[in-house]
């Protein structure tokens, strides 16, 4: 088994939860939602699987100048929350790709239930071997994905290849912080074996080497800390809500979330919102 | 599956065009001799999940 295949299998195992679509629908019912008339807002607490959720997605979209004429590729689309958000708020057509079978299925099912199947579609695939023609997309988008990918040079080369000339790369990622190693488990990895963080300067170099010009870079770590403190306080007072990322990740999510909070507070991780041009 | 949805899809290995085999629900890359499955309407574009074409298959 090649290293890439080995890592891919470990990542699929990390994210796979059997019958995920049914698990999510059950959680939505428990939360009192009408599962036959779902809106992207109903799904937001569970389908925007990144720090600061929907808010962070909308900020990145504005920074990237997204509009209805754009054809977007969401690399590591998860259960499709971002693709539905972008399709609804900006009217753009979004193709999502994810390594994990259960995520692609759930993404497709939830998009059908929100009446967005005409604007979003999903492919199962590997971000470092994208199955798209050169120059297919106006925008390549990725949130909280690269930390699972060891060969980042290849990842950004592939993203560059499928972008049209002048196209936009929009990134919102967890990066290595200045103070020390990450405490595990975290939501993206239960052990260091599937975690591959780079520092902000390394990401900047990788993007340059792939042919990108960075046009906007925001460090959103402080916003993330504030958001996390508020979320932890809410969970302490009210317990886990019916809808939350724990539904996706299962029983050890509490330990993951605690570590994520500490990693942020202690500067073990930082957050970057980056826009780059081809 | 709507054939228009397949228009920009290529083989993830050689980036060449794919043949859509409706009955088998597969996308075939002839140069790589691989058939990528379409499961529940989702193309699975992973080498490890692809079927190697038999010697007699076109």
mmCIF file of C-alpha atoms in Angstrom:
data_model
loop_
_atom_site.group_PDB
_atom_site.id
_atom_site.type_symbol
_atom_site.label_atom_id
_atom_site.label_comp_id
_atom_site.label_asym_id
_atom_site.label_seq_id
_atom_site.Cartn_x
_atom_site.Cartn_y
_atom_site.Cartn_z
ATOM 1 C CA UNK A 1 0.000 0.000 0.000
ATOM 2 C CA UNK A 2 1.432 3.411 -0.950
ATOM 3 C CA UNK A 3 1.816 6.135 1.687
ATOM 4 C CA UNK A 4 -0.913 8.167 -0.008
ATOM 5 C CA UNK A 5 -3.324 5.210 -0.027
ATOM 6 C CA UNK A 6 -2.491 4.462 3.591
ATOM 7 C CA UNK A 7 -3.200 8.049 4.647
ATOM 8 C CA UNK A 8 -6.375 8.181 2.541
ATOM 9 C CA UNK A 9 -7.712 5.043 4.214
ATOM 10 C CA UNK A 10 -6.910 6.433 7.669
ATOM 11 C CA UNK A 11 -8.645 9.721 6.809
ATOM 12 C CA UNK A 12 -11.725 7.927 5.456
ATOM 13 C CA UNK A 13 -11.871 5.882 8.678
ATOM 14 C CA UNK A 14 -11.560 9.031 10.787
ATOM 15 C CA UNK A 15 -14.494 10.788 9.100
ATOM 16 C CA UNK A 16 -16.782 7.848 8.275
ATOM 17 C CA UNK A 17 -19.910 7.415 10.332
ATOM 18 C CA UNK A 18 -22.247 4.702 9.091
ATOM 19 C CA UNK A 19 -25.616 5.868 7.734
ATOM 20 C CA UNK A 20 -24.627 9.484 8.236
ATOM 21 C CA UNK A 21 -27.611 10.863 6.286
ATOM 22 C CA UNK A 22 -30.027 9.066 8.606
ATOM 23 C CA UNK A 23 -28.074 10.154 11.684
ATOM 24 C CA UNK A 24 -28.274 13.790 10.558
ATOM 25 C CA UNK A 25 -31.974 13.569 9.719
ATOM 26 C CA UNK A 26 -32.687 12.042 13.133
ATOM 27 C CA UNK A 27 -30.808 14.923 14.796
ATOM 28 C CA UNK A 28 -32.781 17.459 12.749
ATOM 29 C CA UNK A 29 -36.077 15.841 13.791
ATOM 30 C CA UNK A 30 -34.962 15.887 17.420
ATOM 31 C CA UNK A 31 -34.184 19.586 17.048
ATOM 32 C CA UNK A 32 -37.768 20.152 15.869
ATOM 33 C CA UNK A 33 -36.962 20.840 12.215
ATOM 34 C CA UNK A 34 -39.305 19.952 9.360
ATOM 35 C CA UNK A 35 -37.068 17.545 7.452
ATOM 36 C CA UNK A 36 -39.218 17.844 4.341
ATOM 37 C CA UNK A 37 -38.740 21.598 4.202
ATOM 38 C CA UNK A 38 -35.154 22.104 5.254
ATOM 39 C CA UNK A 39 -33.306 25.354 4.694
ATOM 40 C CA UNK A 40 -29.516 25.802 4.634
ATOM 41 C CA UNK A 41 -29.921 27.804 7.886
ATOM 42 C CA UNK A 42 -31.571 24.781 9.560
ATOM 43 C CA UNK A 43 -28.541 22.721 8.645
ATOM 44 C CA UNK A 44 -25.870 25.311 9.468
ATOM 45 C CA UNK A 45 -25.115 24.078 13.032
ATOM 46 C CA UNK A 46 -24.244 20.667 11.650
ATOM 47 C CA UNK A 47 -23.136 21.045 8.045
ATOM 48 C CA UNK A 48 -20.548 23.854 8.234
ATOM 49 C CA UNK A 49 -17.851 21.706 9.748
ATOM 50 C CA UNK A 50 -15.214 24.345 10.465
ATOM 51 C CA UNK A 51 -14.475 26.898 13.178
ATOM 52 C CA UNK A 52 -17.024 29.776 13.162
ATOM 53 C CA UNK A 53 -19.211 27.818 10.721
ATOM 54 C CA UNK A 54 -21.430 29.746 8.332
ATOM 55 C CA UNK A 55 -20.078 33.121 9.459
ATOM 56 C CA UNK A 56 -16.547 32.200 8.373
ATOM 57 C CA UNK A 57 -17.826 30.893 5.022
ATOM 58 C CA UNK A 58 -19.661 34.137 4.266
ATOM 59 C CA UNK A 59 -16.594 36.226 5.213
ATOM 60 C CA UNK A 60 -14.356 34.192 2.906
ATOM 61 C CA UNK A 61 -16.914 34.441 0.085
ATOM 62 C CA UNK A 62 -16.950 38.223 0.381
ATOM 63 C CA UNK A 63 -13.140 38.357 0.505
ATOM 64 C CA UNK A 64 -13.018 36.176 -2.631
ATOM 65 C CA UNK A 65 -15.581 38.383 -4.446
ATOM 66 C CA UNK A 66 -17.917 35.480 -5.186
ATOM 67 C CA UNK A 67 -20.882 36.045 -7.526
ATOM 68 C CA UNK A 68 -23.528 34.118 -9.465
ATOM 69 C CA UNK A 69 -21.402 33.863 -12.616
ATOM 70 C CA UNK A 70 -18.766 31.795 -10.804
ATOM 71 C CA UNK A 71 -18.353 28.089 -11.191
ATOM 72 C CA UNK A 72 -16.900 26.897 -7.879
ATOM 73 C CA UNK A 73 -15.057 23.745 -6.808
ATOM 74 C CA UNK A 74 -15.245 23.005 -3.063
ATOM 75 C CA UNK A 75 -12.308 20.714 -2.250
ATOM 76 C CA UNK A 76 -13.094 18.608 0.827
ATOM 77 C CA UNK A 77 -16.786 19.497 0.747
ATOM 78 C CA UNK A 78 -17.797 17.308 3.699
ATOM 79 C CA UNK A 79 -21.583 17.006 3.989
ATOM 80 C CA UNK A 80 -22.001 19.948 1.620
ATOM 81 C CA UNK A 81 -22.828 22.822 3.976
ATOM 82 C CA UNK A 82 -20.556 25.286 2.262
ATOM 83 C CA UNK A 83 -21.731 24.360 -1.237
ATOM 84 C CA UNK A 84 -25.365 24.899 -0.194
ATOM 85 C CA UNK A 85 -24.512 28.173 1.541
ATOM 86 C CA UNK A 86 -22.665 29.530 -1.518
ATOM 87 C CA UNK A 87 -25.382 28.359 -3.917
ATOM 88 C CA UNK A 88 -28.125 29.958 -1.810
ATOM 89 C CA UNK A 89 -26.404 33.222 -0.887
ATOM 90 C CA UNK A 90 -24.529 33.910 -4.127
ATOM 91 C CA UNK A 91 -26.362 31.828 -6.734
ATOM 92 C CA UNK A 92 -23.198 30.155 -7.962
ATOM 93 C CA UNK A 93 -22.862 26.618 -9.234
ATOM 94 C CA UNK A 94 -20.751 24.476 -6.896
ATOM 95 C CA UNK A 95 -19.104 21.101 -7.429
ATOM 96 C CA UNK A 96 -18.011 19.437 -4.195
ATOM 97 C CA UNK A 97 -15.389 16.737 -3.940
ATOM 98 C CA UNK A 98 -14.613 14.667 -0.869
ATOM 99 C CA UNK A 99 -12.575 11.564 -0.111
ATOM 100 C CA UNK A 100 -15.203 10.109 2.223
ATOM 101 C CA UNK A 101 -18.088 8.182 0.704
ATOM 102 C CA UNK A 102 -20.544 8.844 3.561
ATOM 103 C CA UNK A 103 -19.962 12.600 3.287
ATOM 104 C CA UNK A 104 -20.673 12.636 -0.465
ATOM 105 C CA UNK A 105 -23.881 10.663 0.054
ATOM 106 C CA UNK A 106 -25.049 12.882 2.903
ATOM 107 C CA UNK A 107 -24.148 16.002 0.883
ATOM 108 C CA UNK A 108 -26.268 14.806 -2.045
ATOM 109 C CA UNK A 109 -29.211 13.787 0.157
ATOM 110 C CA UNK A 110 -29.252 17.060 2.135
ATOM 111 C CA UNK A 111 -28.961 19.140 -1.034
ATOM 112 C CA UNK A 112 -31.965 17.329 -2.505
ATOM 113 C CA UNK A 113 -33.941 18.046 0.681
ATOM 114 C CA UNK A 114 -33.081 21.746 0.505
ATOM 115 C CA UNK A 115 -34.084 21.962 -3.167
ATOM 116 C CA UNK A 116 -30.571 22.814 -4.349
ATOM 117 C CA UNK A 117 -29.776 19.828 -6.559
ATOM 118 C CA UNK A 118 -29.786 22.070 -9.649
ATOM 119 C CA UNK A 119 -26.893 24.171 -8.278
ATOM 120 C CA UNK A 120 -24.692 21.668 -6.445
ATOM 121 C CA UNK A 121 -23.189 18.284 -7.303
ATOM 122 C CA UNK A 122 -20.759 15.934 -5.612
ATOM 123 C CA UNK A 123 -17.874 13.697 -6.644
ATOM 124 C CA UNK A 124 -15.888 11.290 -4.505
ATOM 125 C CA UNK A 125 -12.196 11.822 -5.092
ATOM 126 C CA UNK A 126 -8.740 12.723 -3.891
ATOM 127 C CA UNK A 127 -7.812 16.413 -3.595
ATOM 128 C CA UNK A 128 -4.289 15.639 -4.819
ATOM 129 C CA UNK A 129 -5.580 13.840 -7.979
ATOM 130 C CA UNK A 130 -8.507 16.001 -9.035
ATOM 131 C CA UNK A 131 -10.731 14.427 -11.722
ATOM 132 C CA UNK A 132 -11.383 17.677 -13.609
ATOM 133 C CA UNK A 133 -10.140 19.176 -16.848
ATOM 134 C CA UNK A 134 -7.583 21.985 -16.751
ATOM 135 C CA UNK A 135 -9.106 25.452 -16.320
ATOM 136 C CA UNK A 136 -12.576 24.220 -15.342
ATOM 137 C CA UNK A 137 -13.401 26.579 -12.434
ATOM 138 C CA UNK A 138 -13.509 30.295 -11.643
ATOM 139 C CA UNK A 139 -13.055 29.673 -7.934
ATOM 140 C CA UNK A 140 -11.417 26.823 -6.051
ATOM 141 C CA UNK A 141 -12.526 26.830 -2.446
ATOM 142 C CA UNK A 142 -11.302 24.875 0.580
ATOM 143 C CA UNK A 143 -12.067 25.074 4.304
ATOM 144 C CA UNK A 144 -10.311 23.004 6.966
ATOM 145 C CA UNK A 145 -9.031 20.323 4.602
ATOM 146 C CA UNK A 146 -5.301 20.729 3.924
ATOM 147 C CA UNK A 147 -4.447 19.707 7.491
ATOM 148 C CA UNK A 148 -5.260 16.113 6.460
ATOM 149 C CA UNK A 149 -3.123 16.213 3.317
ATOM 150 C CA UNK A 150 0.600 15.419 3.502
ATOM 151 C CA UNK A 151 1.538 16.320 -0.083
ATOM 152 C CA UNK A 152 0.565 19.977 -0.080
ATOM 153 C CA UNK A 153 2.757 20.905 -3.052
ATOM 154 C CA UNK A 154 0.694 18.503 -5.140
ATOM 155 C CA UNK A 155 -2.589 19.721 -3.605
ATOM 156 C CA UNK A 156 -1.954 23.361 -4.581
ATOM 157 C CA UNK A 157 -0.585 22.393 -8.022
ATOM 158 C CA UNK A 158 -3.809 20.508 -8.694
ATOM 159 C CA UNK A 159 -5.935 23.435 -7.488
ATOM 160 C CA UNK A 160 -3.922 25.734 -9.769
ATOM 161 C CA UNK A 161 -4.362 23.383 -12.742
ATOM 162 C CA UNK A 162 -8.176 23.266 -12.553
ATOM 163 C CA UNK A 163 -8.546 27.041 -12.125
ATOM 164 C CA UNK A 164 -9.146 29.282 -15.112
ATOM 165 C CA UNK A 165 -6.478 31.927 -15.773
ATOM 166 C CA UNK A 166 -7.094 34.792 -13.342
ATOM 167 C CA UNK A 167 -9.205 32.465 -11.191
ATOM 168 C CA UNK A 168 -9.413 32.687 -7.410
ATOM 169 C CA UNK A 169 -8.270 30.281 -4.729
ATOM 170 C CA UNK A 170 -10.145 30.777 -1.435
ATOM 171 C CA UNK A 171 -8.689 29.088 1.650
ATOM 172 C CA UNK A 172 -9.808 28.948 5.273
ATOM 173 C CA UNK A 173 -7.481 26.610 7.108
ATOM 174 C CA UNK A 174 -6.015 25.618 10.427
ATOM 175 C CA UNK A 175 -2.267 26.279 10.486
ATOM 176 C CA UNK A 176 0.547 25.397 12.847
ATOM 177 C CA UNK A 177 0.828 27.938 15.663
ATOM 178 C CA UNK A 178 4.014 29.410 17.098
ATOM 179 C CA UNK A 179 3.977 27.818 20.548
ATOM 180 C CA UNK A 180 4.058 24.077 20.335
ATOM 181 C CA UNK A 181 2.653 20.785 19.143
ATOM 182 C CA UNK A 182 -1.060 20.137 18.722
ATOM 183 C CA UNK A 183 -2.857 18.263 21.495
ATOM 184 C CA UNK A 184 -4.766 15.238 20.150
ATOM 185 C CA UNK A 185 -7.460 14.128 19.469
ATOM 186 C CA UNK A 186 -8.758 17.076 17.438
ATOM 187 C CA UNK A 187 -11.767 17.117 15.098
ATOM 188 C CA UNK A 188 -9.560 16.513 12.032
ATOM 189 C CA UNK A 189 -7.402 13.742 13.506
ATOM 190 C CA UNK A 190 -7.451 11.384 16.449
ATOM 191 C CA UNK A 191 -3.671 10.961 16.336
ATOM 192 C CA UNK A 192 -0.729 12.850 14.744
ATOM 193 C CA UNK A 193 -0.627 10.198 11.962
ATOM 194 C CA UNK A 194 -3.255 12.008 9.860
ATOM 195 C CA UNK A 195 -2.404 15.587 10.823
ATOM 196 C CA UNK A 196 -0.132 17.644 8.579
ATOM 197 C CA UNK A 197 -0.175 21.283 9.616
ATOM 198 C CA UNK A 198 2.047 23.912 8.038
ATOM 199 C CA UNK A 199 2.885 27.330 9.481
ATOM 200 C CA UNK A 200 1.546 30.475 7.753
ATOM 201 C CA UNK A 201 4.925 31.235 6.122
ATOM 202 C CA UNK A 202 5.128 27.696 4.755
ATOM 203 C CA UNK A 203 1.645 28.015 3.250
ATOM 204 C CA UNK A 204 2.632 31.311 1.651
ATOM 205 C CA UNK A 205 5.701 29.636 0.089
ATOM 206 C CA UNK A 206 3.687 26.618 -1.089
ATOM 207 C CA UNK A 207 1.146 28.872 -2.801
ATOM 208 C CA UNK A 208 3.903 30.867 -4.501
ATOM 209 C CA UNK A 209 5.615 27.695 -5.698
ATOM 210 C CA UNK A 210 2.306 26.439 -7.155
ATOM 211 C CA UNK A 211 1.977 29.648 -9.180
ATOM 212 C CA UNK A 212 -0.441 31.645 -7.018
ATOM 213 C CA UNK A 213 -0.228 35.297 -6.001
ATOM 214 C CA UNK A 214 -1.655 35.926 -2.528
ATOM 215 C CA UNK A 215 -3.952 38.975 -2.661
ATOM 216 C CA UNK A 216 -5.523 38.861 0.808
ATOM 217 C CA UNK A 217 -4.475 37.226 4.077
ATOM 218 C CA UNK A 218 -6.405 37.525 7.351
ATOM 219 C CA UNK A 219 -5.370 35.869 10.580
ATOM 220 C CA UNK A 220 -8.730 35.055 12.188
ATOM 221 C CA UNK A 221 -7.321 33.282 15.251
ATOM 222 C CA UNK A 222 -8.623 35.849 17.735
ATOM 223 C CA UNK A 223 -12.156 35.654 16.310
ATOM 224 C CA UNK A 224 -11.931 31.872 16.548
ATOM 225 C CA UNK A 225 -10.856 32.036 20.215
ATOM 226 C CA UNK A 226 -13.806 34.266 21.103
ATOM 227 C CA UNK A 227 -16.226 32.021 19.198
ATOM 228 C CA UNK A 228 -14.849 28.912 20.866
ATOM 229 C CA UNK A 229 -15.077 30.353 24.377
ATOM 230 C CA UNK A 230 -18.715 31.339 23.763
ATOM 231 C CA UNK A 231 -19.532 27.891 22.344
ATOM 232 C CA UNK A 232 -17.856 26.063 25.237
ATOM 233 C CA UNK A 233 -19.742 28.246 27.745
ATOM 234 C CA UNK A 234 -23.043 27.498 26.007
ATOM 235 C CA UNK A 235 -22.363 23.746 26.055
ATOM 236 C CA UNK A 236 -21.335 23.928 29.727
ATOM 237 C CA UNK A 237 -24.641 25.596 30.613
ATOM 238 C CA UNK A 238 -27.020 23.774 28.279
ATOM 239 C CA UNK A 239 -25.219 20.547 27.350
ATOM 240 C CA UNK A 240 -24.677 19.462 23.751
ATOM 241 C CA UNK A 241 -27.502 20.736 21.529
ATOM 242 C CA UNK A 242 -29.381 18.245 19.315
ATOM 243 C CA UNK A 243 -27.566 19.706 16.299
ATOM 244 C CA UNK A 244 -23.805 19.996 16.400
ATOM 245 C CA UNK A 245 -20.562 18.575 15.081
ATOM 246 C CA UNK A 246 -20.678 15.814 17.723
ATOM 247 C CA UNK A 247 -23.407 14.224 15.578
ATOM 248 C CA UNK A 248 -20.868 13.887 12.749
ATOM 249 C CA UNK A 249 -17.896 12.796 14.834
ATOM 250 C CA UNK A 250 -19.433 10.564 17.486
ATOM 251 C CA UNK A 251 -18.682 9.945 21.150
ATOM 252 C CA UNK A 252 -15.129 11.314 21.364
ATOM 253 C CA UNK A 253 -16.073 14.726 19.999
ATOM 254 C CA UNK A 254 -16.049 16.223 23.493
ATOM 255 C CA UNK A 255 -12.338 15.443 23.926
ATOM 256 C CA UNK A 256 -11.670 16.770 20.413
ATOM 257 C CA UNK A 257 -13.496 20.018 21.134
ATOM 258 C CA UNK A 258 -11.696 20.526 24.445
ATOM 259 C CA UNK A 259 -8.336 20.082 22.760
ATOM 260 C CA UNK A 260 -9.348 22.343 19.898
ATOM 261 C CA UNK A 261 -10.145 25.080 22.419
ATOM 262 C CA UNK A 262 -6.817 24.635 24.206
ATOM 263 C CA UNK A 263 -4.872 24.456 20.946
ATOM 264 C CA UNK A 264 -6.397 27.804 19.983
ATOM 265 C CA UNK A 265 -5.981 29.494 23.360
ATOM 266 C CA UNK A 266 -2.379 28.338 23.734
ATOM 267 C CA UNK A 267 -1.320 29.306 20.219
ATOM 268 C CA UNK A 268 -0.677 25.724 19.132
ATOM 269 C CA UNK A 269 -2.853 26.383 16.080
ATOM 270 C CA UNK A 270 -3.735 29.572 14.194
ATOM 271 C CA UNK A 271 -6.298 30.282 11.502
ATOM 272 C CA UNK A 272 -5.713 31.739 8.073
ATOM 273 C CA UNK A 273 -8.256 33.148 5.620
ATOM 274 C CA UNK A 274 -6.391 33.467 2.354
ATOM 275 C CA UNK A 275 -7.328 34.633 -1.135
ATOM 276 C CA UNK A 276 -4.899 33.997 -3.991
ATOM 277 C CA UNK A 277 -5.038 34.478 -7.763
ATOM 278 C CA UNK A 278 -3.850 32.246 -10.583
ATOM 279 C CA UNK B 1 -27.123 10.699 -14.300
ATOM 280 C CA UNK B 2 -27.239 13.795 -16.463
ATOM 281 C CA UNK B 3 -24.460 13.498 -19.104
ATOM 282 C CA UNK B 4 -23.946 17.284 -18.920
ATOM 283 C CA UNK B 5 -22.741 16.834 -15.357
ATOM 284 C CA UNK B 6 -19.916 14.703 -16.667
ATOM 285 C CA UNK B 7 -18.590 17.227 -19.150
ATOM 286 C CA UNK B 8 -15.593 18.467 -17.130
ATOM 287 C CA UNK B 9 -14.889 15.134 -15.441
ATOM 288 C CA UNK B 10 -11.646 13.418 -16.466
ATOM 289 C CA UNK B 11 -9.556 10.482 -15.303
ATOM 290 C CA UNK B 12 -7.825 11.569 -12.062
ATOM 291 C CA UNK B 13 -4.643 9.784 -13.146
ATOM 292 C CA UNK B 14 -4.048 10.736 -16.798
ATOM 293 C CA UNK B 15 -6.578 13.651 -16.947
ATOM 294 C CA UNK B 16 -7.900 12.187 -20.191
ATOM 295 C CA UNK B 17 -11.582 11.964 -21.227
ATOM 296 C CA UNK B 18 -13.885 9.257 -19.869
ATOM 297 C CA UNK B 19 -16.490 7.084 -21.593
ATOM 298 C CA UNK B 20 -19.824 7.039 -19.798
ATOM 299 C CA UNK B 21 -21.253 3.491 -19.740
ATOM 300 C CA UNK B 22 -24.839 4.048 -18.720
ATOM 301 C CA UNK B 23 -25.848 0.435 -18.159
ATOM 302 C CA UNK B 24 -22.839 -0.455 -16.048
ATOM 303 C CA UNK B 25 -22.914 2.961 -14.325
ATOM 304 C CA UNK B 26 -19.209 3.341 -14.930
ATOM 305 C CA UNK B 27 -16.835 5.932 -16.318
ATOM 306 C CA UNK B 28 -14.119 4.268 -18.336
ATOM 307 C CA UNK B 29 -10.598 5.498 -18.988
ATOM 308 C CA UNK B 30 -9.329 3.439 -21.903
ATOM 309 C CA UNK B 31 -5.620 4.396 -21.672
ATOM 310 C CA UNK B 32 -5.509 3.594 -17.924
ATOM 311 C CA UNK B 33 -7.739 0.496 -18.407
ATOM 312 C CA UNK B 34 -9.854 1.545 -15.428
ATOM 313 C CA UNK B 35 -13.616 1.777 -14.850
ATOM 314 C CA UNK B 36 -14.671 4.256 -12.178
ATOM 315 C CA UNK B 37 -18.022 3.344 -10.576
ATOM 316 C CA UNK B 38 -20.974 5.726 -10.255
ATOM 317 C CA UNK B 39 -22.652 4.834 -6.959
ATOM 318 C CA UNK B 40 -26.063 6.321 -6.198
ATOM 319 C CA UNK B 41 -25.393 9.050 -8.734
ATOM 320 C CA UNK B 42 -21.991 9.965 -7.281
ATOM 321 C CA UNK B 43 -18.958 9.293 -9.496
ATOM 322 C CA UNK B 44 -16.242 7.651 -7.393
ATOM 323 C CA UNK B 45 -13.046 8.992 -8.912
ATOM 324 C CA UNK B 46 -10.547 7.012 -6.837
ATOM 325 C CA UNK B 47 -7.989 4.658 -8.336
ATOM 326 C CA UNK B 48 -8.387 2.245 -5.407
ATOM 327 C CA UNK B 49 -12.142 1.962 -6.038
ATOM 328 C CA UNK B 50 -11.854 1.600 -9.815
ATOM 329 C CA UNK B 51 -12.266 -1.735 -11.599
ATOM 330 C CA UNK B 52 -9.426 -2.869 -13.831
ATOM 331 C CA UNK B 53 -10.743 -3.546 -17.324
ATOM 332 C CA UNK B 54 -10.456 -7.179 -18.427
ATOM 333 C CA UNK B 55 -8.175 -8.044 -21.347
ATOM 334 C CA UNK B 56 -11.180 -8.568 -23.660
ATOM 335 C CA UNK B 57 -12.990 -5.364 -22.663
ATOM 336 C CA UNK B 58 -13.040 -2.317 -24.906
#
